[in-house]
Tab-separated table of C-alpha atoms and ligand atoms in Angstrom:
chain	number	residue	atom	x	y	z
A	189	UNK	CA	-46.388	-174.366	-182.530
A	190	UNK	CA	-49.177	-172.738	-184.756
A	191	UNK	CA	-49.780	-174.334	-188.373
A	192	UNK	CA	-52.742	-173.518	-190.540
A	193	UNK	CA	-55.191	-176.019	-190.840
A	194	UNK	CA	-54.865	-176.621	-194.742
A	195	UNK	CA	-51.118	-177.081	-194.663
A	196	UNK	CA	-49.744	-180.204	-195.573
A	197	UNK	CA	-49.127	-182.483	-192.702
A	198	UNK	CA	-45.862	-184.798	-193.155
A	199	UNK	CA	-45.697	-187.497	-190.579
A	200	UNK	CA	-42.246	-189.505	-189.976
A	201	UNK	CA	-43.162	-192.742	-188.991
A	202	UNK	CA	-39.745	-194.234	-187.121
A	203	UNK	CA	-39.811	-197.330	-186.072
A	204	UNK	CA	-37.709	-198.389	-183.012
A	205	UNK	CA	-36.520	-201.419	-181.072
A	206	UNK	CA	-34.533	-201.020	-178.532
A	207	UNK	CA	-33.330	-197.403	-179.384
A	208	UNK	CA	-33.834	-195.959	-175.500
A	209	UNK	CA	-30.662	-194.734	-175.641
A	210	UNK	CA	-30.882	-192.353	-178.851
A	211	UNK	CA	-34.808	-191.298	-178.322
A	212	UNK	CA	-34.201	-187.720	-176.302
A	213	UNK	CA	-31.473	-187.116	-178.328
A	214	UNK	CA	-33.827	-187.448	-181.506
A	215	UNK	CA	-36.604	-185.977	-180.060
A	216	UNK	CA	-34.912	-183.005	-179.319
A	217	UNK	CA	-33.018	-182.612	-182.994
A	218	UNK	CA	-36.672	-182.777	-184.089
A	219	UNK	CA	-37.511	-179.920	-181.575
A	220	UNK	CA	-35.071	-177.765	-182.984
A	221	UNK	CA	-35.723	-178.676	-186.106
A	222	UNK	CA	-39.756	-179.266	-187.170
A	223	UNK	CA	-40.694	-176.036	-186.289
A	224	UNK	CA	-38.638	-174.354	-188.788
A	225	UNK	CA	-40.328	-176.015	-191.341
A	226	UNK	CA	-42.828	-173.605	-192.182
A	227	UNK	CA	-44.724	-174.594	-194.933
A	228	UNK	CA	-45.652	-178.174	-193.602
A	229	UNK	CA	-46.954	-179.154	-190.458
A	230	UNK	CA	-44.060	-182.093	-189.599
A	231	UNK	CA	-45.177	-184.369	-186.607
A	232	UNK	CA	-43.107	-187.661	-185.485
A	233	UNK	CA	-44.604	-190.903	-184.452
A	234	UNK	CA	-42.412	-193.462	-182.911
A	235	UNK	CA	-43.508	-197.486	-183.716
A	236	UNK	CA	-42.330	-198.978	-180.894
A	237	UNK	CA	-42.501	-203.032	-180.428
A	238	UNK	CA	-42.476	-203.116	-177.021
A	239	UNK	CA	-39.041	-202.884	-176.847
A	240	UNK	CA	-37.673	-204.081	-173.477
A	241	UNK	CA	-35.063	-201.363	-172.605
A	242	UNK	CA	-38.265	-199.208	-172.186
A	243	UNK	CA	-37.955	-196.802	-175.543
A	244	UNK	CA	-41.780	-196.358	-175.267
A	245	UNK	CA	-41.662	-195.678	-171.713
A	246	UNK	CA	-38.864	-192.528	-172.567
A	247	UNK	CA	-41.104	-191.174	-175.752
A	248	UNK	CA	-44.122	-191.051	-173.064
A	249	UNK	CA	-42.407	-189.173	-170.635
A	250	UNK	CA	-41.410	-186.499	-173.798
A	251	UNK	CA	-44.880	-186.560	-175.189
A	252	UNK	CA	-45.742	-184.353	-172.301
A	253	UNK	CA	-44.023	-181.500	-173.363
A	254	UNK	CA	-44.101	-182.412	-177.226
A	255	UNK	CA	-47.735	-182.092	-178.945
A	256	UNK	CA	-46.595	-183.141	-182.181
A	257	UNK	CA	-44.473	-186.430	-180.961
A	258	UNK	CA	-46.796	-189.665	-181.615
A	259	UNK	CA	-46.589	-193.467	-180.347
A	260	UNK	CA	-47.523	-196.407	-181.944
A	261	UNK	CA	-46.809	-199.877	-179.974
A	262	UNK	CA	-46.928	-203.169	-181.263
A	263	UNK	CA	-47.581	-205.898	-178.606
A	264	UNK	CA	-44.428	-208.004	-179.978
A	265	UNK	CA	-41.522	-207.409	-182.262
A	266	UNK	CA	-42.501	-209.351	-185.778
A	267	UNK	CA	-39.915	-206.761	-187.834
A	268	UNK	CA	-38.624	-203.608	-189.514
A	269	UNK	CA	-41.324	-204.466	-192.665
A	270	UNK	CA	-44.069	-205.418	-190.097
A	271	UNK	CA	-43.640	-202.340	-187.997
A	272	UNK	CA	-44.280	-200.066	-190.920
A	273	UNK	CA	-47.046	-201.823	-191.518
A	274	UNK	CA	-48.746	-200.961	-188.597
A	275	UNK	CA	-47.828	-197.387	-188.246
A	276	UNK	CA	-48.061	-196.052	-192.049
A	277	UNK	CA	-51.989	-196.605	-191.873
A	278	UNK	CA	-52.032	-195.199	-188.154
A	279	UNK	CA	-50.196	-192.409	-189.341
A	280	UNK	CA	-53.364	-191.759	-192.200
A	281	UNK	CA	-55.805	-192.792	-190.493
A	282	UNK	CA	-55.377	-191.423	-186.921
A	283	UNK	CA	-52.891	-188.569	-187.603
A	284	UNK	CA	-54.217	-187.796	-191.547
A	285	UNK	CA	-51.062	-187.765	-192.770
A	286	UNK	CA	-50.628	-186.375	-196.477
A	287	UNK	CA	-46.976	-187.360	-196.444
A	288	UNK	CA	-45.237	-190.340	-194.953
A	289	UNK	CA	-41.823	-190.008	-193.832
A	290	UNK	CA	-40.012	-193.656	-193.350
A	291	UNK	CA	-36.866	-192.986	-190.859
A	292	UNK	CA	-34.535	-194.656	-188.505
A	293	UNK	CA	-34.369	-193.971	-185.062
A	294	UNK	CA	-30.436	-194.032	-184.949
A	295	UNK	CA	-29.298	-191.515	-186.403
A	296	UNK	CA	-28.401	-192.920	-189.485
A	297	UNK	CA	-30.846	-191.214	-191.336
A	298	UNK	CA	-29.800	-187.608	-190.273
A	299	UNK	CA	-32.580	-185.359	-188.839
A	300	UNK	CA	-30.951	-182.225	-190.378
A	301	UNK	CA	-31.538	-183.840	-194.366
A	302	UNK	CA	-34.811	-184.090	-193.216
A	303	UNK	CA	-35.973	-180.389	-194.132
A	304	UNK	CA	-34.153	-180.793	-197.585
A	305	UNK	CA	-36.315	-184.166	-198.058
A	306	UNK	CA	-39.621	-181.374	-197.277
A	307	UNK	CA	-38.542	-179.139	-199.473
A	308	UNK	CA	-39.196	-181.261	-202.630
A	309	UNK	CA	-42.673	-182.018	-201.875
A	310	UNK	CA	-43.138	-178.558	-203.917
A	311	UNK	CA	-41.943	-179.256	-207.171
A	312	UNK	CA	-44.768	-181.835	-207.782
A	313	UNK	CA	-42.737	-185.165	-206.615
A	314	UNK	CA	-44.672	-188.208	-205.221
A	315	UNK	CA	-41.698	-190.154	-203.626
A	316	UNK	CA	-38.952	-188.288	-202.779
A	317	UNK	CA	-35.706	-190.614	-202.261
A	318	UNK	CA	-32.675	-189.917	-199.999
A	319	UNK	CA	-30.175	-192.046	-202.583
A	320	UNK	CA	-26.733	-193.145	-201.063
A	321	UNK	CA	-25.641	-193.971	-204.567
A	322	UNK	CA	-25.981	-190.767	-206.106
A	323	UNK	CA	-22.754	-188.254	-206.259
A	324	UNK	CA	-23.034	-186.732	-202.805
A	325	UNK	CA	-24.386	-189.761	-201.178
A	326	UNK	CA	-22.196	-192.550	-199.223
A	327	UNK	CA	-22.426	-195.175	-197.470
A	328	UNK	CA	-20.321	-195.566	-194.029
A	329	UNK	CA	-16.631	-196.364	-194.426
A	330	UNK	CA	-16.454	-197.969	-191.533
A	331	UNK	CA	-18.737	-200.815	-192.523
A	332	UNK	CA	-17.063	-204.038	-192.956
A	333	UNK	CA	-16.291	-204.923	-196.486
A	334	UNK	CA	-18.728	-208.065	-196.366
A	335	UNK	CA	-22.161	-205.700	-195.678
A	336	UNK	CA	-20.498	-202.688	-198.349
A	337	UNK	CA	-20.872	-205.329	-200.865
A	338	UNK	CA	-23.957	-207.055	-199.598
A	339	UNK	CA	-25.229	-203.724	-199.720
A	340	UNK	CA	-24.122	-202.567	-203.099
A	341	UNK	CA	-24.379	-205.788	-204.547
A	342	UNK	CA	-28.480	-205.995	-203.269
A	343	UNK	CA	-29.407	-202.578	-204.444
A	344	UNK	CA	-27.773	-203.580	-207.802
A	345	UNK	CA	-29.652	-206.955	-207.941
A	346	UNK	CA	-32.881	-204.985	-207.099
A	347	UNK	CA	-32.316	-202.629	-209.638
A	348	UNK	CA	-31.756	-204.806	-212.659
A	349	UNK	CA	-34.078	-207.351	-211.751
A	350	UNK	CA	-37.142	-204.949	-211.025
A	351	UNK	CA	-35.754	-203.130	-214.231
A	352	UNK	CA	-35.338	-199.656	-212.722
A	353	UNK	CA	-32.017	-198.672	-214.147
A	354	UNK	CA	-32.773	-194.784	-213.593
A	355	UNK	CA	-33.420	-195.393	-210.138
A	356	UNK	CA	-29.956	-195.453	-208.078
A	357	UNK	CA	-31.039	-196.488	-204.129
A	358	UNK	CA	-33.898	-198.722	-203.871
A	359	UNK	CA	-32.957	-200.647	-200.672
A	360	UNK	CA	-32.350	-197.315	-198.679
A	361	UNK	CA	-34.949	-196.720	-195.863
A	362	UNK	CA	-35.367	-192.924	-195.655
A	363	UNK	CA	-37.810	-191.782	-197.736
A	364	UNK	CA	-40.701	-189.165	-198.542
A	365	UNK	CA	-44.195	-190.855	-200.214
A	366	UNK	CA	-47.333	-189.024	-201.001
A	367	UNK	CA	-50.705	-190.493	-199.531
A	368	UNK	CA	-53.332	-189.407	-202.002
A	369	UNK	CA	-53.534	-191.519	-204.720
A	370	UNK	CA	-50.113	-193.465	-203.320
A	371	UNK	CA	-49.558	-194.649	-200.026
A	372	UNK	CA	-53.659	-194.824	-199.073
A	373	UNK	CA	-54.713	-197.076	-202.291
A	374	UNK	CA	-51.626	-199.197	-200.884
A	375	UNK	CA	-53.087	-202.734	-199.093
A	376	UNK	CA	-50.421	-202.901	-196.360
A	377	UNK	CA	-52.014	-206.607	-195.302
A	378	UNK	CA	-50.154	-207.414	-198.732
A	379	UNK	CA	-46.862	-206.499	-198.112
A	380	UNK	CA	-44.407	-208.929	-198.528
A	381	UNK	CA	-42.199	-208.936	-196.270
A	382	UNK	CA	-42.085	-208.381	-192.359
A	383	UNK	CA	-38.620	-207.552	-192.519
A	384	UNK	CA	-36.269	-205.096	-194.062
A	385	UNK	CA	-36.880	-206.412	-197.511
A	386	UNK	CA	-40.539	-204.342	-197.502
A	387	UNK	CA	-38.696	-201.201	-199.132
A	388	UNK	CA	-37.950	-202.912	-202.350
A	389	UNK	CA	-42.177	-203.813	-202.558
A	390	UNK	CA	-42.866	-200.818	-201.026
A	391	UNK	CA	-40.860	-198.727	-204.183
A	392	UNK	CA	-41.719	-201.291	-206.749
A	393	UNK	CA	-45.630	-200.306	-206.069
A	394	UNK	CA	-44.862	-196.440	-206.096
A	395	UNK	CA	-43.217	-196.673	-209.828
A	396	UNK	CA	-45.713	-198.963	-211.088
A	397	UNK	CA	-48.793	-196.217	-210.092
A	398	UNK	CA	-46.948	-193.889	-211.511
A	399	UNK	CA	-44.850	-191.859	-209.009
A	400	UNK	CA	-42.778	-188.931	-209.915
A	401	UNK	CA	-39.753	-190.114	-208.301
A	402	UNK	CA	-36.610	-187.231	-206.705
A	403	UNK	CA	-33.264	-189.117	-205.617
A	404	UNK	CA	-31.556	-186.405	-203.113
A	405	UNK	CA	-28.090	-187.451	-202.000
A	406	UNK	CA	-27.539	-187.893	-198.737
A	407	UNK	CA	-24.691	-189.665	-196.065
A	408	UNK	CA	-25.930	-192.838	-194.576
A	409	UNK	CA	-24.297	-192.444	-191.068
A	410	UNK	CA	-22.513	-194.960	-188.462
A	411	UNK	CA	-25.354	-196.008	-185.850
A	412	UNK	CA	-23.914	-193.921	-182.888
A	413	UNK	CA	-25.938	-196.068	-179.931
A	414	UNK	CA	-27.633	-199.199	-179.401
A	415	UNK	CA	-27.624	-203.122	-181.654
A	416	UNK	CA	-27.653	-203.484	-185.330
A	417	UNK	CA	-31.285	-205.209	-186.036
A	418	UNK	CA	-30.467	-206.012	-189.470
A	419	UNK	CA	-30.549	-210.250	-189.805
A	420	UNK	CA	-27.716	-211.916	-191.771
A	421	UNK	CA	-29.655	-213.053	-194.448
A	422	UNK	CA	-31.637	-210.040	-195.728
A	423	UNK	CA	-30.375	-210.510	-199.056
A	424	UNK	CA	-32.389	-213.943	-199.519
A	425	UNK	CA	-35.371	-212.317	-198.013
A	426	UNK	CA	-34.677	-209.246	-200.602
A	427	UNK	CA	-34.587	-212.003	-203.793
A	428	UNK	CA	-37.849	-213.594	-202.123
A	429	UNK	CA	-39.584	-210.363	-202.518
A	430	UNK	CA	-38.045	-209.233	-206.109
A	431	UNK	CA	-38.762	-212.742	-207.947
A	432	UNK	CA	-42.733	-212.166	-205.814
A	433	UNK	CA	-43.161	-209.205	-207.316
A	434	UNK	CA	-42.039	-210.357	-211.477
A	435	UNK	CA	-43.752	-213.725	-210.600
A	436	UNK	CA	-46.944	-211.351	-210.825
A	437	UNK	CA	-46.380	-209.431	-213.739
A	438	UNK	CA	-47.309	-211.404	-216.609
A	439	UNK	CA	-44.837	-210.625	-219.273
A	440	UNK	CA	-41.968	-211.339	-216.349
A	441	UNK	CA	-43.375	-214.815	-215.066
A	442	UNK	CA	-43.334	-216.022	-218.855
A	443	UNK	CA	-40.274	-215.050	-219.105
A	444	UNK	CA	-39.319	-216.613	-215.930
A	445	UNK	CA	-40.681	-220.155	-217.039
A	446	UNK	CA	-39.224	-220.238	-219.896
A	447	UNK	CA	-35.872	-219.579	-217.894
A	448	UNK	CA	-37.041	-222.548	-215.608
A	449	UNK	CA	-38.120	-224.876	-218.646
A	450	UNK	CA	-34.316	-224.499	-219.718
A	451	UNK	CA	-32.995	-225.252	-217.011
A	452	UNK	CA	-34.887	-228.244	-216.507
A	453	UNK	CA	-33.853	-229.382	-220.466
A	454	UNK	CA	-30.295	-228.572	-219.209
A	455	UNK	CA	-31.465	-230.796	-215.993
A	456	UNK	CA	-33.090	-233.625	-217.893
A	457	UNK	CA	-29.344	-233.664	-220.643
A	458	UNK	CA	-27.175	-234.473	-218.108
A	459	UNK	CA	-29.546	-236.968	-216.656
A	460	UNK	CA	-30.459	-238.609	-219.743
A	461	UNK	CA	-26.817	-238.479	-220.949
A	462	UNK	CA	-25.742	-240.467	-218.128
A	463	UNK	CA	-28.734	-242.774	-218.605
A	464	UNK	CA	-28.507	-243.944	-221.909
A	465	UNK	CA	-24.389	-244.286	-221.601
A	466	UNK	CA	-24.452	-246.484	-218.288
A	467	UNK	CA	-27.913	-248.367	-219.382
A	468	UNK	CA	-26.168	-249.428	-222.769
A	469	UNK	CA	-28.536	-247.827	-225.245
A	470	UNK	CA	-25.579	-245.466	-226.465
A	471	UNK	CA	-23.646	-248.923	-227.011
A	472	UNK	CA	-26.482	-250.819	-229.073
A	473	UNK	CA	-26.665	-247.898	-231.152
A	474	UNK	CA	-22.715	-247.611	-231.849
A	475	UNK	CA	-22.853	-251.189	-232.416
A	476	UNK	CA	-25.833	-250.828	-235.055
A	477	UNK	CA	-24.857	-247.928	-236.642
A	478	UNK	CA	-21.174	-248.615	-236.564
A	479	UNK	CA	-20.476	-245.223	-236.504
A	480	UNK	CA	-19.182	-242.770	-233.506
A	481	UNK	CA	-19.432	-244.190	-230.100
A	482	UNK	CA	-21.432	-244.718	-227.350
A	483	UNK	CA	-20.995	-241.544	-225.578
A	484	UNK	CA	-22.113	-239.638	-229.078
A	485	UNK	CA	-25.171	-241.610	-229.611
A	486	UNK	CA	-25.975	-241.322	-225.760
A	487	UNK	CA	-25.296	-237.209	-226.363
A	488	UNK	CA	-27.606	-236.997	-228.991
A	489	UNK	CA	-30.395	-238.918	-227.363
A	490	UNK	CA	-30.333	-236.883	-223.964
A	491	UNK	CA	-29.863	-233.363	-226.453
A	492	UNK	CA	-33.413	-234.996	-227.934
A	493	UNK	CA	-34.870	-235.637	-224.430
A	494	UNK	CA	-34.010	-231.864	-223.768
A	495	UNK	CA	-35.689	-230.712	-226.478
A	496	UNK	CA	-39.091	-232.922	-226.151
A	497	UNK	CA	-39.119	-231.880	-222.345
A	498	UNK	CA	-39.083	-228.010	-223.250
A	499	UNK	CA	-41.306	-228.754	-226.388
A	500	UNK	CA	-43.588	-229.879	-223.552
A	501	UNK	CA	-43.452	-227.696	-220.542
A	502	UNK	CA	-43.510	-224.479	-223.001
A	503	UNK	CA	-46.321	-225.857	-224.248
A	504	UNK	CA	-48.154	-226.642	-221.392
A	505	UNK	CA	-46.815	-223.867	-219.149
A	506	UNK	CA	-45.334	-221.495	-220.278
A	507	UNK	CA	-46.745	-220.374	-223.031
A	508	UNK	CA	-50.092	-222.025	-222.126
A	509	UNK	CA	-52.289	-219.228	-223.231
A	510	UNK	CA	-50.928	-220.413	-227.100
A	511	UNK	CA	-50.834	-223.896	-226.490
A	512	UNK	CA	-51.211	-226.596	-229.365
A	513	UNK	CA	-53.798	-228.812	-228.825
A	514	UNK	CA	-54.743	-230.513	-232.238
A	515	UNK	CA	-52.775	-233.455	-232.816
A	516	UNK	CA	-51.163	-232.692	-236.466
A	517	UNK	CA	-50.497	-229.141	-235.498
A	518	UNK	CA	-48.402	-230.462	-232.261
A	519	UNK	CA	-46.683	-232.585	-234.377
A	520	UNK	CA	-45.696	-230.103	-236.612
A	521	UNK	CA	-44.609	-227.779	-234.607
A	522	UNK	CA	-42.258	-230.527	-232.660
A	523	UNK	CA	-40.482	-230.638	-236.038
A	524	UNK	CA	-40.042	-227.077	-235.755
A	525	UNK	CA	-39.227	-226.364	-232.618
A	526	UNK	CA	-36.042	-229.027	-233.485
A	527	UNK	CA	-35.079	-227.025	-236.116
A	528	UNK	CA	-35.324	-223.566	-233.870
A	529	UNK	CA	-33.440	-225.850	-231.329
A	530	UNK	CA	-30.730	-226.661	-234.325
A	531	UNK	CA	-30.060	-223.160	-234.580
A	532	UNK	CA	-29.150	-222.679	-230.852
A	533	UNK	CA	-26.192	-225.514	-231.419
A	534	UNK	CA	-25.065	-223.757	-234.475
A	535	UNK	CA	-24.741	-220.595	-232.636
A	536	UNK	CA	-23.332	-222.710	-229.923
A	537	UNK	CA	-20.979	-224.406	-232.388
A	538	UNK	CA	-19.790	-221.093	-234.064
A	539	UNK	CA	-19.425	-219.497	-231.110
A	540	UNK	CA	-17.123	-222.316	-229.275
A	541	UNK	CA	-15.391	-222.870	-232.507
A	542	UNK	CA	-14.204	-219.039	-232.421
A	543	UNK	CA	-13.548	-218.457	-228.948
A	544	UNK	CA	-11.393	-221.556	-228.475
A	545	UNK	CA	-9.602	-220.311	-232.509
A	546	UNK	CA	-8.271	-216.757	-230.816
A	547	UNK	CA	-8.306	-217.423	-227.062
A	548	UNK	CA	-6.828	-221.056	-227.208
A	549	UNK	CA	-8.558	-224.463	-226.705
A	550	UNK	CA	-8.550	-224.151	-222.619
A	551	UNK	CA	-11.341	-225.269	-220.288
A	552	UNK	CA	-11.496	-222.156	-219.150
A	553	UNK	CA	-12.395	-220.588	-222.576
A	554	UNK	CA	-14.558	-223.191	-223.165
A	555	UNK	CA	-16.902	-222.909	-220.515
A	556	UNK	CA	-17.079	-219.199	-220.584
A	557	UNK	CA	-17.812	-219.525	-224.275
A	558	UNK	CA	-20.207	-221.652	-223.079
A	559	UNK	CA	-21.783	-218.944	-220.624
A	560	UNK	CA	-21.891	-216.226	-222.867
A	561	UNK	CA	-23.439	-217.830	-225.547
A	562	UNK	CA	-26.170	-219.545	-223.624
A	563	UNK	CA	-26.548	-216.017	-221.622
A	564	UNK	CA	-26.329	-213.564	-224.722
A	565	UNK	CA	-27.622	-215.777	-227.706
A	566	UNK	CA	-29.196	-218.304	-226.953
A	567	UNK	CA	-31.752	-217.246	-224.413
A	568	UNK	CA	-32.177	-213.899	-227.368
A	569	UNK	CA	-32.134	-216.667	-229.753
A	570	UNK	CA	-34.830	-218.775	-228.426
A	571	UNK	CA	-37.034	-216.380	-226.816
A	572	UNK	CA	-37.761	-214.438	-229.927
A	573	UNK	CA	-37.847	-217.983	-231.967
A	574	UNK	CA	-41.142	-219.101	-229.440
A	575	UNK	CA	-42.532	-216.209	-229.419
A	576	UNK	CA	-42.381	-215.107	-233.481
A	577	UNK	CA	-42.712	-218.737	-234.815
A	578	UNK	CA	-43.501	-221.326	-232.017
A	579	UNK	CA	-46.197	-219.920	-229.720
A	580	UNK	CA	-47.171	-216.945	-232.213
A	581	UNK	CA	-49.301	-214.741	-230.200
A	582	UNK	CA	-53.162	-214.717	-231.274
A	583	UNK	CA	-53.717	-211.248	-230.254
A	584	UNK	CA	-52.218	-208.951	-232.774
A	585	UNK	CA	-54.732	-211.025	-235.223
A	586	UNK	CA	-57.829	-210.542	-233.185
A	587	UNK	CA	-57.021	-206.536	-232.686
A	588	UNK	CA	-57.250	-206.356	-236.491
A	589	UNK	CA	-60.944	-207.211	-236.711
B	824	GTP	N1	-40.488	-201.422	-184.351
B	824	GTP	C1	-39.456	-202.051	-184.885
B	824	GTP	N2	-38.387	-201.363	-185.290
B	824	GTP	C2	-37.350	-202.030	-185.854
B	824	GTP	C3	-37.355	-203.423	-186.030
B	824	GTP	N3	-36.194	-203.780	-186.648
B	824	GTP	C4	-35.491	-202.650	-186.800
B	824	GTP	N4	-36.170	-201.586	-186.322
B	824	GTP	C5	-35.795	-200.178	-186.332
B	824	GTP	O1	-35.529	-199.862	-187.693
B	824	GTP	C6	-34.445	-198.995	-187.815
B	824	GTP	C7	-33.402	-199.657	-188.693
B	824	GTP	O2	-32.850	-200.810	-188.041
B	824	GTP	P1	-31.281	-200.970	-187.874
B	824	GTP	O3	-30.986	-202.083	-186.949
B	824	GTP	O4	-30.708	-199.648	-187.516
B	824	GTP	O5	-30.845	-201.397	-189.333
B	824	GTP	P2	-29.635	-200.798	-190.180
B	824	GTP	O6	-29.611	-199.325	-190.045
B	824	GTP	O7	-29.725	-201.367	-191.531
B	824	GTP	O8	-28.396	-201.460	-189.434
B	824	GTP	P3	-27.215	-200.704	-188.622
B	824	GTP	O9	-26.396	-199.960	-189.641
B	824	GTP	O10	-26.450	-201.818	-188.025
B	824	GTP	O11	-27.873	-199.827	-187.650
B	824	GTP	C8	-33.991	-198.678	-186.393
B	824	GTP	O12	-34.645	-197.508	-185.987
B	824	GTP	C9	-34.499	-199.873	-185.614
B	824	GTP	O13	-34.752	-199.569	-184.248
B	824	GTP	C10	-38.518	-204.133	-185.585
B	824	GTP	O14	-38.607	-205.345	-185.685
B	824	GTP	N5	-39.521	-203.407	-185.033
B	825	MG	MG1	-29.417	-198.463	-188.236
């Protein structure tokens, strides 16, 4: 095979444990298949972790009559994120790749897409995406139901939660990335995960710098030989990496406190509720007051505990960069932070009161009342409440000067 020197070298870095059985096969539907790819110089490099059914051992023997088939190997099998890790900077530094290639070594990632994959690199793409969920794309039908939905379900979770709606397959693991500017300003020492969950960091870093991302359907096959590596709880791992990656964008984490800080006021209700009911302090007020009963005065307390405990924690952490210091002020804006807080249980009042009015007075209705109100309102509600009146943000002021 004879490629000019300045063409465009794509490497396809495939990891493989335990794959002995599928490597001639592959390495011969590469044969008959890289050099027909003119305009890109396409060389393979297996990342092998020592596997002990001897995969290394067979991609040796082929190397011999193969110039453009690489090996990588890894003294010991640490996983699918780990492995790329190793053999995406081999494959720029050693082989100067200009293109990285992730692919499986089963044949579940189809060598023949792999020319269609090439063929976008010319229309001025940086990542370059085969997409099961896009029309033309699939998943098998032979998987179980359980790891169809696991699937679906974790590419969907990814999506929303790294808030790339346009994006359709961020979980898949056969993809096209460009190193200049991309893949080679990339620290792979800070990758997140060993394991299969690396793809969701991995595309999360190539749309934040900017990457002119291509979905191209194509049919995620049945492995034909050889064990499933995947580990049964990939999804957790997946979650670890998403909430990682919003932890460190600023706007995200606040966000992400002040979930936390309401969940801990929810926390703190129930606690207190059950507190100042059993420990008689509900009582002694009934008894005082003469009014209501225990229970009710016990409510109200714990609702006041809530409030002082997220009064405090947004204060000091989530919105620390804001935070009240001077005595009168934090006073002050206690007494309105209740008030913002008596809006949420009118909207929580009105919205009960309605729901239960046209759907019926069932616990059922209730609760999901509940639920949508906290989820659609109420967060709304007081999110926009710190941030316009509460915690007012200094800078807009300071970018007037
Ligand atoms: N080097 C290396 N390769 C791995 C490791 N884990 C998985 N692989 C390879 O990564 C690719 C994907 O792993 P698979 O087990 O096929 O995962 P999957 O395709 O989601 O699962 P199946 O549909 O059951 O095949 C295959 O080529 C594996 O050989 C690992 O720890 N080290
Ligand atoms: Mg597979």
């Amino acid at each position: 095979m004879h490629y000019d020197s300045d063409m465009a070298k794509v490497i396809i870095v495939m990891p493989s444990y335990n794959e002995a059985k599928s490597v001639s096969k592959m390495v011969e539907a590469m044969a008959g298949i890289l050099p027909n790819i003119k305009d890109h110089q396409v060389e393979l490099l297996y990342v092998d972790d020592t596997s002990p059914d001897g995969t290394a051992d067979i991609v040796r023997g082929l190397q011999k009559n193969y110039p453009w088939l690489h090996l990588l190997v890894n003294p010991k099998k640490e996983g699918l994120g780990a492995a790329y890790a190793a053999g995406m900077p081999y494959a720029m530094k050693e082989l100067k790749a200009d293109w990285l290639m992730e692919m499986d070594a089963d044949f579940q990632h189809p060598p023949a897409d792999v020319p269609r994959l090439i063929a976008e690199i010319n229309k001025g793409f940086d990542y370059i995406v085969a997409s099961r969920y896009i029309p033309g794309g699939s998943i098998p039908s032979a998987w179980s139901f359980q790891r169809k939905f696991l699937s679906v379900v974790g590419n969907l979770v990814a999506r929303v939660c790294l808030i790339m709606p346009k994006i359709h397959d961020i979980t898949g693991g056969f993809k096209l990335s460009r190193v200049k500017g991309f893949m080679d300003e990339f620290d792979f020492t800070t990758l997140l995960s060993k394991r299969f969950a690396y793809k969701v960091h991995l595309f999360f870093y190539m749309v934040q710098k900017g990457a002119k991302v291509k979905e191209v359907p194509f049919a995620f096959g049945n492995r034909e030989e050889g064990e499933s590596k995947i580990i049964k709880n990939e999804m957790q791992e997946t979650l670890r990496v998403i909430f990682l990656l919003q932890w460190h964008n600023p706007k995200i984490r606040r966000f992400l406190k002040f979930g936390i800080t309401g969940f801990l006021g929810f926390i703190v209700n129930s606690l207190a509720l059950e507190f100042f009911r059993r420990g008689g302090i509900g009582e002694t007020l009934h008894t005082i007051t003469g009014l209501a009963n225990a229970s009710a005065w016990s409510g109200g307390l714990a609702g006041e505990m809530a409030i002082i405990n997220n009064y405090l924690l947004n204060n000091f952490w989530t919105f620390k960069s804001q935070k009240i210091t001077s005595p009168f002020r934090f006073l002050g804006k206690f007494v309105q932070f209740n008030l913002t807080s008596a809006g949420a249980v009118i909207i929580q009042f009105a919205v009960i009161g309605s729901t239960t009015h046209f759907f019926g007075d069932t616990v059922l209705v209730r609760q999901v009342a509940l639920i949508l109100a906290i989820g659609f309102l109420i967060i709304p509600y007081n999110w926009f409440m710190y941030n316009k009146f509460i915690w007012k943000s200094k800078r807009k002021v300071s970018s007037q000067k």
